[in-house]
Short mmCIF file of C-alpha atoms in Angstrom, two decimals:
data_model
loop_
_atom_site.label_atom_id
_atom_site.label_comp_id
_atom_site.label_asym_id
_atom_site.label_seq_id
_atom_site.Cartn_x
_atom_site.Cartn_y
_atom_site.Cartn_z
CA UNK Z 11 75.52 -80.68 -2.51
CA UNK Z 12 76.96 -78.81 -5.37
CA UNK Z 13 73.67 -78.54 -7.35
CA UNK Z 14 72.02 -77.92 -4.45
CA UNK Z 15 73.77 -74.71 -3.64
CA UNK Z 16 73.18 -74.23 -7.41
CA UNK Z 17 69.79 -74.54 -6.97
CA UNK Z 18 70.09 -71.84 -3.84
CA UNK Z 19 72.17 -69.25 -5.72
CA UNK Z 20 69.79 -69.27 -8.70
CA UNK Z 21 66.66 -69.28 -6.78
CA UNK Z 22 68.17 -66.06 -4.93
CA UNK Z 23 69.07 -64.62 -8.13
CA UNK Z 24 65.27 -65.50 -9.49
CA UNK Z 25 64.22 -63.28 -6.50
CA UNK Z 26 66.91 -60.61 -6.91
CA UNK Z 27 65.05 -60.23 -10.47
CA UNK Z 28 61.57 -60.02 -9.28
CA UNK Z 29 62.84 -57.65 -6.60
CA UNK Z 30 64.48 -55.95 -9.60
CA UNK Z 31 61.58 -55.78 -11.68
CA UNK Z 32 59.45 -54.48 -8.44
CA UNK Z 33 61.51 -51.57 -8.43
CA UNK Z 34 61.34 -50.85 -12.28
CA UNK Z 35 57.98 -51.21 -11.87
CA UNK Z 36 57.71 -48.23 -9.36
CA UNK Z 37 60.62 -46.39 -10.70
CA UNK Z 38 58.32 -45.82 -14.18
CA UNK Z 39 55.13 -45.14 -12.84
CA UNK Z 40 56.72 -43.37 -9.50
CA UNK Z 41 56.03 -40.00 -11.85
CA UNK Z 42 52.09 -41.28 -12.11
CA UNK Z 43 51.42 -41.68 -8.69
CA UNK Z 44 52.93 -38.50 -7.61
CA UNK Z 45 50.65 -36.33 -10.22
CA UNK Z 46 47.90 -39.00 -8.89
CA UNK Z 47 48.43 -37.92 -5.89
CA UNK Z 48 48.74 -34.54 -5.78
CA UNK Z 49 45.61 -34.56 -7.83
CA UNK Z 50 43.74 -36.40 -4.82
CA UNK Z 51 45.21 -33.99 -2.30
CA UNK Z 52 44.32 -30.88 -4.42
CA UNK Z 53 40.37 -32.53 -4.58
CA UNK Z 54 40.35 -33.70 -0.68
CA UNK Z 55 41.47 -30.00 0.54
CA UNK Z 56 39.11 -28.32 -2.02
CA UNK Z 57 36.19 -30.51 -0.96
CA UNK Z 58 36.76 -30.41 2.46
CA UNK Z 59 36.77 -26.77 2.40
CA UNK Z 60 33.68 -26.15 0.16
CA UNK Z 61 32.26 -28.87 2.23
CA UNK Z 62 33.26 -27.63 5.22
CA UNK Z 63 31.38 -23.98 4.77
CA UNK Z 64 28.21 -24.93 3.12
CA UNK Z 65 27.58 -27.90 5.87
CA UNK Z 66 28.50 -25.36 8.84
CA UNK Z 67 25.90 -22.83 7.51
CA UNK Z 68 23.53 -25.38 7.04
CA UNK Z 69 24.08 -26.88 10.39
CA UNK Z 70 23.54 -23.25 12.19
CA UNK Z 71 20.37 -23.28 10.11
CA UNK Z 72 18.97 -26.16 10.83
CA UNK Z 73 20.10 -25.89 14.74
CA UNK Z 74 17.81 -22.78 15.51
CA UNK Z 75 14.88 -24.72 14.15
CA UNK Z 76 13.71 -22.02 11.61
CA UNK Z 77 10.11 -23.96 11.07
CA UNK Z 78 10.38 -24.61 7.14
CA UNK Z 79 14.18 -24.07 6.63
CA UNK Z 80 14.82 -27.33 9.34
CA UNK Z 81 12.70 -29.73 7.17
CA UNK Z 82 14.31 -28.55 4.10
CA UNK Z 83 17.35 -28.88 4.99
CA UNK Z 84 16.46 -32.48 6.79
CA UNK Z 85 15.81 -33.52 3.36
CA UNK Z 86 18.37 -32.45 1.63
CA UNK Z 87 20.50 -34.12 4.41
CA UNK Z 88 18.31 -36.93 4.17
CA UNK Z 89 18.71 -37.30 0.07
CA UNK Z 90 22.12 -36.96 0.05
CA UNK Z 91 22.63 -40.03 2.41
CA UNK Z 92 19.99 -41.85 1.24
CA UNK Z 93 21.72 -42.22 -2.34
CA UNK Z 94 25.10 -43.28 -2.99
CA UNK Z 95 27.94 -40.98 -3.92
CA UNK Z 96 28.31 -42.24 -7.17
CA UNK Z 97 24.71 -42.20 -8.28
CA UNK Z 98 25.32 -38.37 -6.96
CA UNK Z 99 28.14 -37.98 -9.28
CA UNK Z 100 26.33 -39.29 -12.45
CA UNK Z 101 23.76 -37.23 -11.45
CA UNK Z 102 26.33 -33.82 -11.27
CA UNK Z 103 28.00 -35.10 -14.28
CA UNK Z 104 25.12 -36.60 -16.50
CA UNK Z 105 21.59 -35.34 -15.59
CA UNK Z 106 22.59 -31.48 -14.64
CA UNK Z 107 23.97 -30.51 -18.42
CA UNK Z 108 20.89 -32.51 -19.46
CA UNK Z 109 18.57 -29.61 -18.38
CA UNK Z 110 19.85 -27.53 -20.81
CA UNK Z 111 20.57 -24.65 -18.59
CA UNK Z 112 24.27 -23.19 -19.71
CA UNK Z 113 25.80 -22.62 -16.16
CA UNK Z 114 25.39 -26.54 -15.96
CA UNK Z 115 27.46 -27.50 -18.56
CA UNK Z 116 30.18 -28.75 -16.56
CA UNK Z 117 33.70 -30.33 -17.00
CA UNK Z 118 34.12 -33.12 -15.10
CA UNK Z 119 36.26 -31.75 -13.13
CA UNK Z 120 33.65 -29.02 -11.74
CA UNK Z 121 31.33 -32.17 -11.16
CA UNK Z 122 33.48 -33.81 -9.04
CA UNK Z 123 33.88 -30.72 -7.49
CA UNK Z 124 30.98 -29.85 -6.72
CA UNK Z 125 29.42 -33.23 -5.87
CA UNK Z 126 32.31 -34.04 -3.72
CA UNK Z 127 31.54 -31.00 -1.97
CA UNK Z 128 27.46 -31.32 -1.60
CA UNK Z 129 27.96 -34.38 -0.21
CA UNK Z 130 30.16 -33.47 2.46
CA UNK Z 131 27.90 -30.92 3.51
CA UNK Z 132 25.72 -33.31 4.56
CA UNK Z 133 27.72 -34.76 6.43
CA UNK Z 134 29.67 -31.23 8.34
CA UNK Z 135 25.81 -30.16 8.55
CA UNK Z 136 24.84 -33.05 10.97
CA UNK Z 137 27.99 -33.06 12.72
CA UNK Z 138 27.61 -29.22 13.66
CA UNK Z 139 23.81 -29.05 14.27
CA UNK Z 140 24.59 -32.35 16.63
CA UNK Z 141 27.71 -30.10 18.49
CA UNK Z 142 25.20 -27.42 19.03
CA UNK Z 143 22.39 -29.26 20.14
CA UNK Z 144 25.36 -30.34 22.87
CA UNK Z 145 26.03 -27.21 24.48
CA UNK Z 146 23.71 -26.54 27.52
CA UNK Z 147 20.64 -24.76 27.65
CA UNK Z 148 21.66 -22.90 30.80
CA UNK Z 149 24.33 -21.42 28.37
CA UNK Z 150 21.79 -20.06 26.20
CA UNK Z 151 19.28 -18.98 28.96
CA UNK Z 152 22.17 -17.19 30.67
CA UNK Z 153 23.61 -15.30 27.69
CA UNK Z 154 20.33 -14.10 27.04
CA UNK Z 155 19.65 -12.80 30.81
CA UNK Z 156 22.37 -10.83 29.93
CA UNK Z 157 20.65 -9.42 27.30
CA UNK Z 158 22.50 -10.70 23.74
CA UNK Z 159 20.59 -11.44 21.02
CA UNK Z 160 20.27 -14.48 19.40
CA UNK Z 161 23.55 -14.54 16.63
CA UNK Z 162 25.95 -12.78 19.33
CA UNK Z 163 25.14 -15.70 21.67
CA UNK Z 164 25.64 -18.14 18.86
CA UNK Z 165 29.12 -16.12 17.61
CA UNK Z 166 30.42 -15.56 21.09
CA UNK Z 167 28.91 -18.05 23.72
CA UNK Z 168 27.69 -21.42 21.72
CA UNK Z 169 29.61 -21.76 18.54
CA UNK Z 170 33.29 -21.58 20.66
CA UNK Z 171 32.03 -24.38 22.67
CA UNK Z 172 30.48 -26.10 20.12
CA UNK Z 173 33.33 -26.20 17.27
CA UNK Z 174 35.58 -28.25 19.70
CA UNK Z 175 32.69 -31.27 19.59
CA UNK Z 176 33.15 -30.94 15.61
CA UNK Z 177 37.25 -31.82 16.01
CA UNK Z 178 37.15 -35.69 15.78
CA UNK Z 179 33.75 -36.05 13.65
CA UNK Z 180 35.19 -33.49 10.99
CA UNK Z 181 38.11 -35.35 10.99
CA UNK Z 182 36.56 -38.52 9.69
CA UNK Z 183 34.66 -37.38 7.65
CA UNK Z 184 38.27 -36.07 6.16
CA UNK Z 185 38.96 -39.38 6.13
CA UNK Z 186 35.80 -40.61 4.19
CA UNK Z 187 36.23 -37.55 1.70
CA UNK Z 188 39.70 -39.04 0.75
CA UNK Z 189 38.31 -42.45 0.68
CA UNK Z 190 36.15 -41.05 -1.46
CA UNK Z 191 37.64 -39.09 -4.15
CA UNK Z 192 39.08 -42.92 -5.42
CA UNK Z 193 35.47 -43.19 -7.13
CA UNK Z 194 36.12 -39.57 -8.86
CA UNK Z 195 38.60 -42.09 -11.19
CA UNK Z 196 34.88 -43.00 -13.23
CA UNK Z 197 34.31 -39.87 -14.09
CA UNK Z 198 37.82 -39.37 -15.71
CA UNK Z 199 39.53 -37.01 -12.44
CA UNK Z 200 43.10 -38.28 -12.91
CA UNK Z 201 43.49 -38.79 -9.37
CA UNK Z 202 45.44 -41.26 -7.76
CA UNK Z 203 43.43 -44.40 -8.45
CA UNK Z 204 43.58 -42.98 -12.54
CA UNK Z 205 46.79 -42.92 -12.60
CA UNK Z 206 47.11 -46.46 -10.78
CA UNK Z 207 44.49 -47.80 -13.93
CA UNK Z 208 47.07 -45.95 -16.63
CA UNK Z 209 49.87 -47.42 -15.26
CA UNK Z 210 48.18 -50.98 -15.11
CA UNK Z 211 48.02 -50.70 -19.10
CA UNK Z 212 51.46 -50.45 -19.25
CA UNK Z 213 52.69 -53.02 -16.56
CA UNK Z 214 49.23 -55.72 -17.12
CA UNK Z 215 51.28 -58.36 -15.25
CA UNK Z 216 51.68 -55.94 -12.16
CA UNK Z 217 47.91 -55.72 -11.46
CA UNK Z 218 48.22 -56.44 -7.69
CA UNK Z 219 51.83 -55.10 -7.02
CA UNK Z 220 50.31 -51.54 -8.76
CA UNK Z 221 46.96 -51.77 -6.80
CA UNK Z 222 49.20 -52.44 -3.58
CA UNK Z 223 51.09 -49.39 -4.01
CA UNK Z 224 48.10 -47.30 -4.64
CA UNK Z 225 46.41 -48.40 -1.37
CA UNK Z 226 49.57 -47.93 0.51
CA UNK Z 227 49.98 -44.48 -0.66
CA UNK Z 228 46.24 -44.19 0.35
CA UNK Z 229 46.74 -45.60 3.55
CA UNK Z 230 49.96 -43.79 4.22
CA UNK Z 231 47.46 -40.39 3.98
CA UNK Z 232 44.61 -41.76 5.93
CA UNK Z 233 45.76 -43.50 8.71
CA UNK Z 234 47.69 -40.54 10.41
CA UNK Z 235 44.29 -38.80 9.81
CA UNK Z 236 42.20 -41.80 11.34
CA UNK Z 237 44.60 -42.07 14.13
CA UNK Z 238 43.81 -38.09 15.04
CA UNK Z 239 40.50 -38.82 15.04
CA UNK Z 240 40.91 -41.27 17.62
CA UNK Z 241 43.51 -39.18 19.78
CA UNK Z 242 40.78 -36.05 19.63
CA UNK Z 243 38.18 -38.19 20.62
CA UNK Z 244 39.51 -39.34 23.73
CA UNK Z 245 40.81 -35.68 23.87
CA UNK Z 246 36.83 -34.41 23.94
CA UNK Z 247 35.65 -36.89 26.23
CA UNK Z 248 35.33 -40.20 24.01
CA UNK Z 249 31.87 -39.53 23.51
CA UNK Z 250 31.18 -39.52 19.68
CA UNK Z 251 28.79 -36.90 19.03
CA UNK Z 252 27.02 -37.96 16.14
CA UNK Z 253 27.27 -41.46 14.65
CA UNK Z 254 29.62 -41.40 10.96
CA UNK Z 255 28.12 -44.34 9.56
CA UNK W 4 2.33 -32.07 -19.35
CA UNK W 5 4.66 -31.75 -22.43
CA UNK W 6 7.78 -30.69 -20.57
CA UNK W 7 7.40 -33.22 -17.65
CA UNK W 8 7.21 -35.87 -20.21
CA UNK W 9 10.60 -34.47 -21.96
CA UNK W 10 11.73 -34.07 -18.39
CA UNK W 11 11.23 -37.87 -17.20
CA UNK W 12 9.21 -40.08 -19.74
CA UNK W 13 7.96 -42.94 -17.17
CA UNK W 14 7.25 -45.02 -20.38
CA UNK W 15 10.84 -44.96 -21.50
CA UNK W 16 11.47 -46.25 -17.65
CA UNK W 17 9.00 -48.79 -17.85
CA UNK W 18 10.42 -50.76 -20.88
CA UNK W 19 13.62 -51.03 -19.19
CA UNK W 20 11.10 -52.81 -15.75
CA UNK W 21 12.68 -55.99 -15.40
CA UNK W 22 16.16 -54.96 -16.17
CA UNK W 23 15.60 -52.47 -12.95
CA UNK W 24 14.15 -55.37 -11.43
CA UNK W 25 17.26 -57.91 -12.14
CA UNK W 26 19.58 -54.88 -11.18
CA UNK W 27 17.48 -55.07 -7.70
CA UNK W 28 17.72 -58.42 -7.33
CA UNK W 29 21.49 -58.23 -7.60
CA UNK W 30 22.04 -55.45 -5.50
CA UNK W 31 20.02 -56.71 -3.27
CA UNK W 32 21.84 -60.53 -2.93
CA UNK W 33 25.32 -59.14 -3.27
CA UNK W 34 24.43 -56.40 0.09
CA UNK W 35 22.32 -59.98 2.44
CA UNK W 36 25.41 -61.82 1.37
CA UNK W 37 28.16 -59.06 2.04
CA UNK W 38 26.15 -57.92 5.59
CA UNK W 39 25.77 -61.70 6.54
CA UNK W 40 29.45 -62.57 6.12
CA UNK W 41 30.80 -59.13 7.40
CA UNK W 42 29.06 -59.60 10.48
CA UNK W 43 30.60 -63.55 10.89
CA UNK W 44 33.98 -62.28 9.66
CA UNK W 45 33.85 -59.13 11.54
CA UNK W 46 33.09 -60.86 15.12
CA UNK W 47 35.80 -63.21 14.50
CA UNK W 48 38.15 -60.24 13.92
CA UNK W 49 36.90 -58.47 17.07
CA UNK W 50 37.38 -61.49 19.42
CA UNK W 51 40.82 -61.67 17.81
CA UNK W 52 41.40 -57.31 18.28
CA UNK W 53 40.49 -58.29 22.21
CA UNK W 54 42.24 -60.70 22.48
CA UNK W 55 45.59 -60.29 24.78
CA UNK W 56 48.05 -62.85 22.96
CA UNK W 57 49.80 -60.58 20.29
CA UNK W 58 49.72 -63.15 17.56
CA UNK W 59 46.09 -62.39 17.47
CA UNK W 60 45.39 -58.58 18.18
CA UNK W 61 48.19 -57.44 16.16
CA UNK W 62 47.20 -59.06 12.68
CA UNK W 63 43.12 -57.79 13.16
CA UNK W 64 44.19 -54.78 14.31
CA UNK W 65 46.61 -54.16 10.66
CA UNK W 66 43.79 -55.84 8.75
CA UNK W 67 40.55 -53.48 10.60
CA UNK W 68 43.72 -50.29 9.60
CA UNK W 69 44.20 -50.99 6.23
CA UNK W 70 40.66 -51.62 5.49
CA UNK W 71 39.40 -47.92 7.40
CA UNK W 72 42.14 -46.61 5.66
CA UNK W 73 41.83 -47.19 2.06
CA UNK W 74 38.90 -46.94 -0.45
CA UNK W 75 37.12 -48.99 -0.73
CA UNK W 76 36.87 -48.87 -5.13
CA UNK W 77 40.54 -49.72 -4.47
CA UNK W 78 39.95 -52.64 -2.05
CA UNK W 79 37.67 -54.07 -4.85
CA UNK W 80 40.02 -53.61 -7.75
CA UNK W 81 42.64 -55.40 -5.36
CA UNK W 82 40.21 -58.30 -5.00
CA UNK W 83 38.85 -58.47 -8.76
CA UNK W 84 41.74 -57.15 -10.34
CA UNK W 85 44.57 -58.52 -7.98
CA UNK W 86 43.27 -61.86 -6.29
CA UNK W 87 43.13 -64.01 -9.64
CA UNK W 88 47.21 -63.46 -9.92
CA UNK W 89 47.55 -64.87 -6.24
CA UNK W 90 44.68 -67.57 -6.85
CA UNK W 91 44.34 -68.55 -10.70
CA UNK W 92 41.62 -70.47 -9.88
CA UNK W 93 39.22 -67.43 -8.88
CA UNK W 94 39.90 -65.78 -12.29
CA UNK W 95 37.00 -68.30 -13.28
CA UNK W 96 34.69 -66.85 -11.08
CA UNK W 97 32.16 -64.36 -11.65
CA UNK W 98 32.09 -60.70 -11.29
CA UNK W 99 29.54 -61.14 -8.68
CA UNK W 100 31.11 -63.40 -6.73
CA UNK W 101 34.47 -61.62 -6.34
CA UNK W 102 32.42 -57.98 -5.46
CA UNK W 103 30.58 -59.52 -2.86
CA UNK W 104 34.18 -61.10 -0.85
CA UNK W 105 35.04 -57.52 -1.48
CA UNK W 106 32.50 -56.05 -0.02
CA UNK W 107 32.59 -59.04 2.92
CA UNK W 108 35.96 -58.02 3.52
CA UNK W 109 35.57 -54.34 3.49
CA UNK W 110 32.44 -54.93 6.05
CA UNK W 111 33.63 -57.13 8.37
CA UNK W 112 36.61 -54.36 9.42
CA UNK W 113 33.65 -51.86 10.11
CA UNK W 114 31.46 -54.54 11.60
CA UNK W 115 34.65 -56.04 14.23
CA UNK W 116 34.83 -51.92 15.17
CA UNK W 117 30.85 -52.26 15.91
CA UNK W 118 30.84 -55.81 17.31
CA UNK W 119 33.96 -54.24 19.79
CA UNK W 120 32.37 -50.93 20.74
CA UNK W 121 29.05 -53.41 21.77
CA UNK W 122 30.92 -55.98 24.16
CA UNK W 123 33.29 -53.19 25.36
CA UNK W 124 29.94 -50.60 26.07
CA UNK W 125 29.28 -53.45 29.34
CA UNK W 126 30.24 -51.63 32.42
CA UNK W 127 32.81 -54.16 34.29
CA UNK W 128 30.27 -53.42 37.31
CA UNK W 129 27.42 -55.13 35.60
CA UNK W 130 29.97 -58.12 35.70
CA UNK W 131 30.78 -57.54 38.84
CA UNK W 132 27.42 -57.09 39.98
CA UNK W 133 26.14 -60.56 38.60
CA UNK W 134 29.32 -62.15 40.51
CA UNK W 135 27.58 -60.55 43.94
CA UNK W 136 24.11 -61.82 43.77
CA UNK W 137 25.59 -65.56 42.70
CA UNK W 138 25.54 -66.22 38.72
CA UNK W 139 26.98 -68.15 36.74
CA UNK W 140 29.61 -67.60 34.05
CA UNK W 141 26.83 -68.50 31.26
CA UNK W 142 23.91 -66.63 33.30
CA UNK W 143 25.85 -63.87 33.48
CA UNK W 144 26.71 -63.99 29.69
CA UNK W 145 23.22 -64.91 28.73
CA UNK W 146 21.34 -62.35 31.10
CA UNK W 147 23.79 -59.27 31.41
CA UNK W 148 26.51 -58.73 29.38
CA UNK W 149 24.52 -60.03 26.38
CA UNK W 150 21.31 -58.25 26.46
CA UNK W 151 23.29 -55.10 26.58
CA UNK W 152 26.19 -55.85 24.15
CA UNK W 153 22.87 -56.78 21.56
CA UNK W 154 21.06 -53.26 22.16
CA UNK W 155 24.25 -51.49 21.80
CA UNK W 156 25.21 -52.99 18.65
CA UNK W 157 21.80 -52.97 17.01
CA UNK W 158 21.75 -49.70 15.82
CA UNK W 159 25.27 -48.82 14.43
CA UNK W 160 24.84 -52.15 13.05
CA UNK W 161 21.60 -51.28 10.70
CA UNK W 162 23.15 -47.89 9.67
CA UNK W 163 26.72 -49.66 8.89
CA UNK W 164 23.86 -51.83 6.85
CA UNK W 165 22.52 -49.10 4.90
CA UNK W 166 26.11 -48.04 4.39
CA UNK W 167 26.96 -51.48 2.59
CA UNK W 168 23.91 -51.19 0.72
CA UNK W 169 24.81 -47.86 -0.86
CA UNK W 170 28.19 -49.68 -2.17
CA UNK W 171 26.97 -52.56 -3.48
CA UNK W 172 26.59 -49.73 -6.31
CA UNK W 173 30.40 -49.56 -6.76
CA UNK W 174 30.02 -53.09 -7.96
CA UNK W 175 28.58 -51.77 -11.23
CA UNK W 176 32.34 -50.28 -11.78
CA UNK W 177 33.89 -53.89 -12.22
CA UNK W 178 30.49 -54.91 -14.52
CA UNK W 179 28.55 -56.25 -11.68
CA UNK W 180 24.49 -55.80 -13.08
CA UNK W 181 23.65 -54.59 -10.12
CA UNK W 182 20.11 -51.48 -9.87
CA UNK W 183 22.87 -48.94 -11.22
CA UNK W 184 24.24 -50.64 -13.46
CA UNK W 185 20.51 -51.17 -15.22
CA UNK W 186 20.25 -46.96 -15.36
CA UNK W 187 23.72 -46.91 -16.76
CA UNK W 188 22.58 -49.60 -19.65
CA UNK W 189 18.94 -47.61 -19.87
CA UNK W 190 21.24 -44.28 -20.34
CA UNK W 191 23.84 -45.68 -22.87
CA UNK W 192 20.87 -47.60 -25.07
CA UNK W 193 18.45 -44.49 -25.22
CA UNK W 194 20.82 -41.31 -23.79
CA UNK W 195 18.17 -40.27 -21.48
CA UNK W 196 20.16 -39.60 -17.88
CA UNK W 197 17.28 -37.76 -16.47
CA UNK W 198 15.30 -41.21 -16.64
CA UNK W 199 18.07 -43.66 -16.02
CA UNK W 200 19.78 -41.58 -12.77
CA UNK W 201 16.97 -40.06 -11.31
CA UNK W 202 15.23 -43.64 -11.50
CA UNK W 203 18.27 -44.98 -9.69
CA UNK W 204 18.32 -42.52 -7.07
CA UNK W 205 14.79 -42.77 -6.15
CA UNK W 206 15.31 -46.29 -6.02
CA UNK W 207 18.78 -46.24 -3.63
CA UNK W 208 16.54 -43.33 -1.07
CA UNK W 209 13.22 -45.81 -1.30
CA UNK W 210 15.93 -48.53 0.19
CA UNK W 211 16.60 -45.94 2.03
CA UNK W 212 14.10 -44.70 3.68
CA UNK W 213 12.77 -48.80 4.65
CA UNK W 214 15.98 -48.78 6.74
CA UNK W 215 15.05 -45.35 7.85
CA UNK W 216 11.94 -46.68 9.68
CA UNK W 217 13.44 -50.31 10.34
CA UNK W 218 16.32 -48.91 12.49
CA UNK W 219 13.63 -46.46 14.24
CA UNK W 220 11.57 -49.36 15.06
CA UNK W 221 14.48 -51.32 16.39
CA UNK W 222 15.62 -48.07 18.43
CA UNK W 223 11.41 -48.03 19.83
CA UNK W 224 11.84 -51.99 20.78
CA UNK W 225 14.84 -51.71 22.18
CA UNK W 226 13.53 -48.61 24.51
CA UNK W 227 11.50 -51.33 26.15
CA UNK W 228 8.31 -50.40 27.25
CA UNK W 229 6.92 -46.73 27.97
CA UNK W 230 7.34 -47.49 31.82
CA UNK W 231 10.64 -47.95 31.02
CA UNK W 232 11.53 -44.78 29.19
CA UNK W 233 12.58 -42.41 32.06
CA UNK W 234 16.16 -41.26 32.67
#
């Protein structure tokens, strides 16, 4: 009896240490994460906006079937889903300052940048041209019995309608730019899955308790995101207007 | 033809042939292996999201969450990095192995959305409608709900395909030799990324570009016959 509740009291204490250690643990990289973090939101929001304003121009393009602009811009759609982002990334990082050409000579941190953001466009370019293609034709044929032109009936009559498809598309692709900044860590972006690596050298033991955190802190940014996505698609009728892969 | 050979010397390219090749071959294994166990895993996980006992929904619905919700690098680090700690045992096994349950894990969230939106795309009136005219439980699975469950998963499945195929390349991050990581052994051998990247994209949109026309095929077949076509 007695050694059992020996037994009980030190196996308690054992787990009062690991939960002791646990917290160490986050305690001394807590200060990692955070600059991790911040480092991923910083990219996301940057990306997302850059993203955001070459894919909508792009997507206006490309939705008024301008004969030899369209194509072009299918392919560079096309090329930029065709490969994956990290063979884009080398490519921004590596091949670019291989041309020799002195405005590509970029820190990494302009290539992830700027690769980050070319691929999003890609995706915001579909997703808009697809919300245009939505709108009715009547509203088009009826603006222009009115007598607008062509960009005032985009600006006024089509776009308005249009950029309320965009809601729950744009916002997964928010989520997949997020997801996605995790592979800027090759590169050398200390971002949050950097920091996660550095703090992995100091704690080697805490490999899984340091990559848990790290996807909880990922997941803790996401989901809300993911779960608006679902909320505004019901919201806009449930139908998904282009298909995110 | 000076500069295009300073641009992108084939030559160099073809030396480094069957070290593409064995990339390929990897890349191509770990992504058949991945989709064919995602789509197993990921029906599984959808019967269990419909389910209506709690003890079942609940637990597919946190694991298909976490999944959409984190990257996926991460989800692989947790598997090669983090599994051997919970399982010794799989610290013995390859770097190929442990990518593709990775990869089989991340897929078969994506695949149990896919698998879902199919079976859930059946109007109830279909059902309903096979109940009037006198079928069967199974000729009612087998001829209606089916059929259209099939044709509506089809397509989202091949792109979610071509998806998984694009990250079998993050497998070259935990020294998987997979097609990128031969570029990133051509570049770090003879330091020439226009050859060893530009090879590897062509290579990922030529992949590409076969799923391209596979999934507009499948979208012509499943059209059904011209007849057929109108609204």
């Amino acid at each position: 009896m007695g050694s059992q509740a020996l037994a009980c009291r030190s196996g308690m204490e054992r787990g009062g240490i690991a939960v002791q250690h646990y917290l160490d643990v986050i305690v001394a990289i807590l200060p990692f994460l955070w600059a991790g973090f911040v480092q991923t939101f910083l990219v996301s929001l940057v990306a997302i906006a850059a993203g955001s304003v070459l894919g909508f121009l792009i997507g206006v393009v490309r939705s008024q079937r301008v004969p030899l602009l369209h194509q072009l811009f299918g392919l560079y759609i096309h090329v930029l889903r065709g490969t994956p982002f990290l063979v884009q990334l080398y490519i921004f990082y590596f091949v670019l300052p291989n041309t020799g050409i002195e405005a590509l000579q970029w820190s990494s941190e302009t290539a992830a940048f700027v690769s980050l953001s070319v691929y999003t466009s890609s995706y915001v370019a579909e997703i808009v041209m697809a919300a245009i293609d939505t709108v009715p034709k009547g509203q088009w044929e009826a603006a222009t019995a009115l007598g607008f032109k062509r960009l005032p009936i985009l600006a006024l009559v089509v776009l308005p309608q249009a950029l309320k498809l965009t809601v729950p598309p744009m916002s997964g692709v928010y989520v997949n730019i997020i997801k996605n900044t995790a592979i800027l860590s090759v590169i050398g972006i200390s971002e949050l899955t950097r920091q996660g690596e550095i703090s992995i050298l100091r704690f080697p033991s805490d490999v899984l308790f340091i990559y848990g955190v790290i996807a909880l802190v990922y997941f803790v940014y996401c989901y809300p995101v993911l779960r608006f996505t679902r909320w505004a698609e019901h919201k806009v009728g449930g139908t998904r207007v282009v298909n995110l892969d | 033809m000076n500069w295009a050979l300073d641009f992108y010397n084939y030559r160099i390219v073809e030396q480094y042939l069957d070290r593409f090749a064995e990339g390929l071959e990897n890349t191509l294994m770990a992504a058949a292996i991945s989709l064919v166990a995602a789509v197993i895993l990921g029906t599984m996980v959808a019967l269990c999201r419909m389910s209506a006992r709690a003890i079942l929904w609940r637990p597919a619905a946190g694991y298909v969450a976490f999944v959409l919700a984190t990257p996926l690098l991460v989800q692989i680090y947790l598997i090669y990095y983090g599994l051997p700690s919970l399982l010794p045992a799989t610290g013995r096994w390859s770097e190929l192995t442990l990518g593709i349950i990775a990869l089989s894990l991340h897929n078969a969230a994506y695949m149990s959305e896919i698998v879902r939106g199919g079976i859930a795309s059946v109007p109830r009136g279909q059902i309903e409608g096979g109940k009037a005219v006198g079928m069967s439980y199974i000729q009612r699975l087998r001829y209606i709900v089916l059929p259209q469950a099939f044709a509506n998963t089809l397509p989202p499945l091949l792109g979610q395909t071509a998806v998984l195929i694009k990250d079998t390349s993050l497998l070259s991050i935990i020294a998987v030799f997979d097609f990128l990581s031969a570029g990133l052994l051509l570049n770090s051998e003879r330091v020439r990324p226009n050859e060893s990247f530009l090879t590897i994209a062509l290579g990922y949109l030529a992949i590409y570009v076969v799923m391209l026309g596979l999934s507009w095929a499948v979208r012509r077949w499943l059209a059904g016959p011209a007849w057929n076509a109108g609204e």
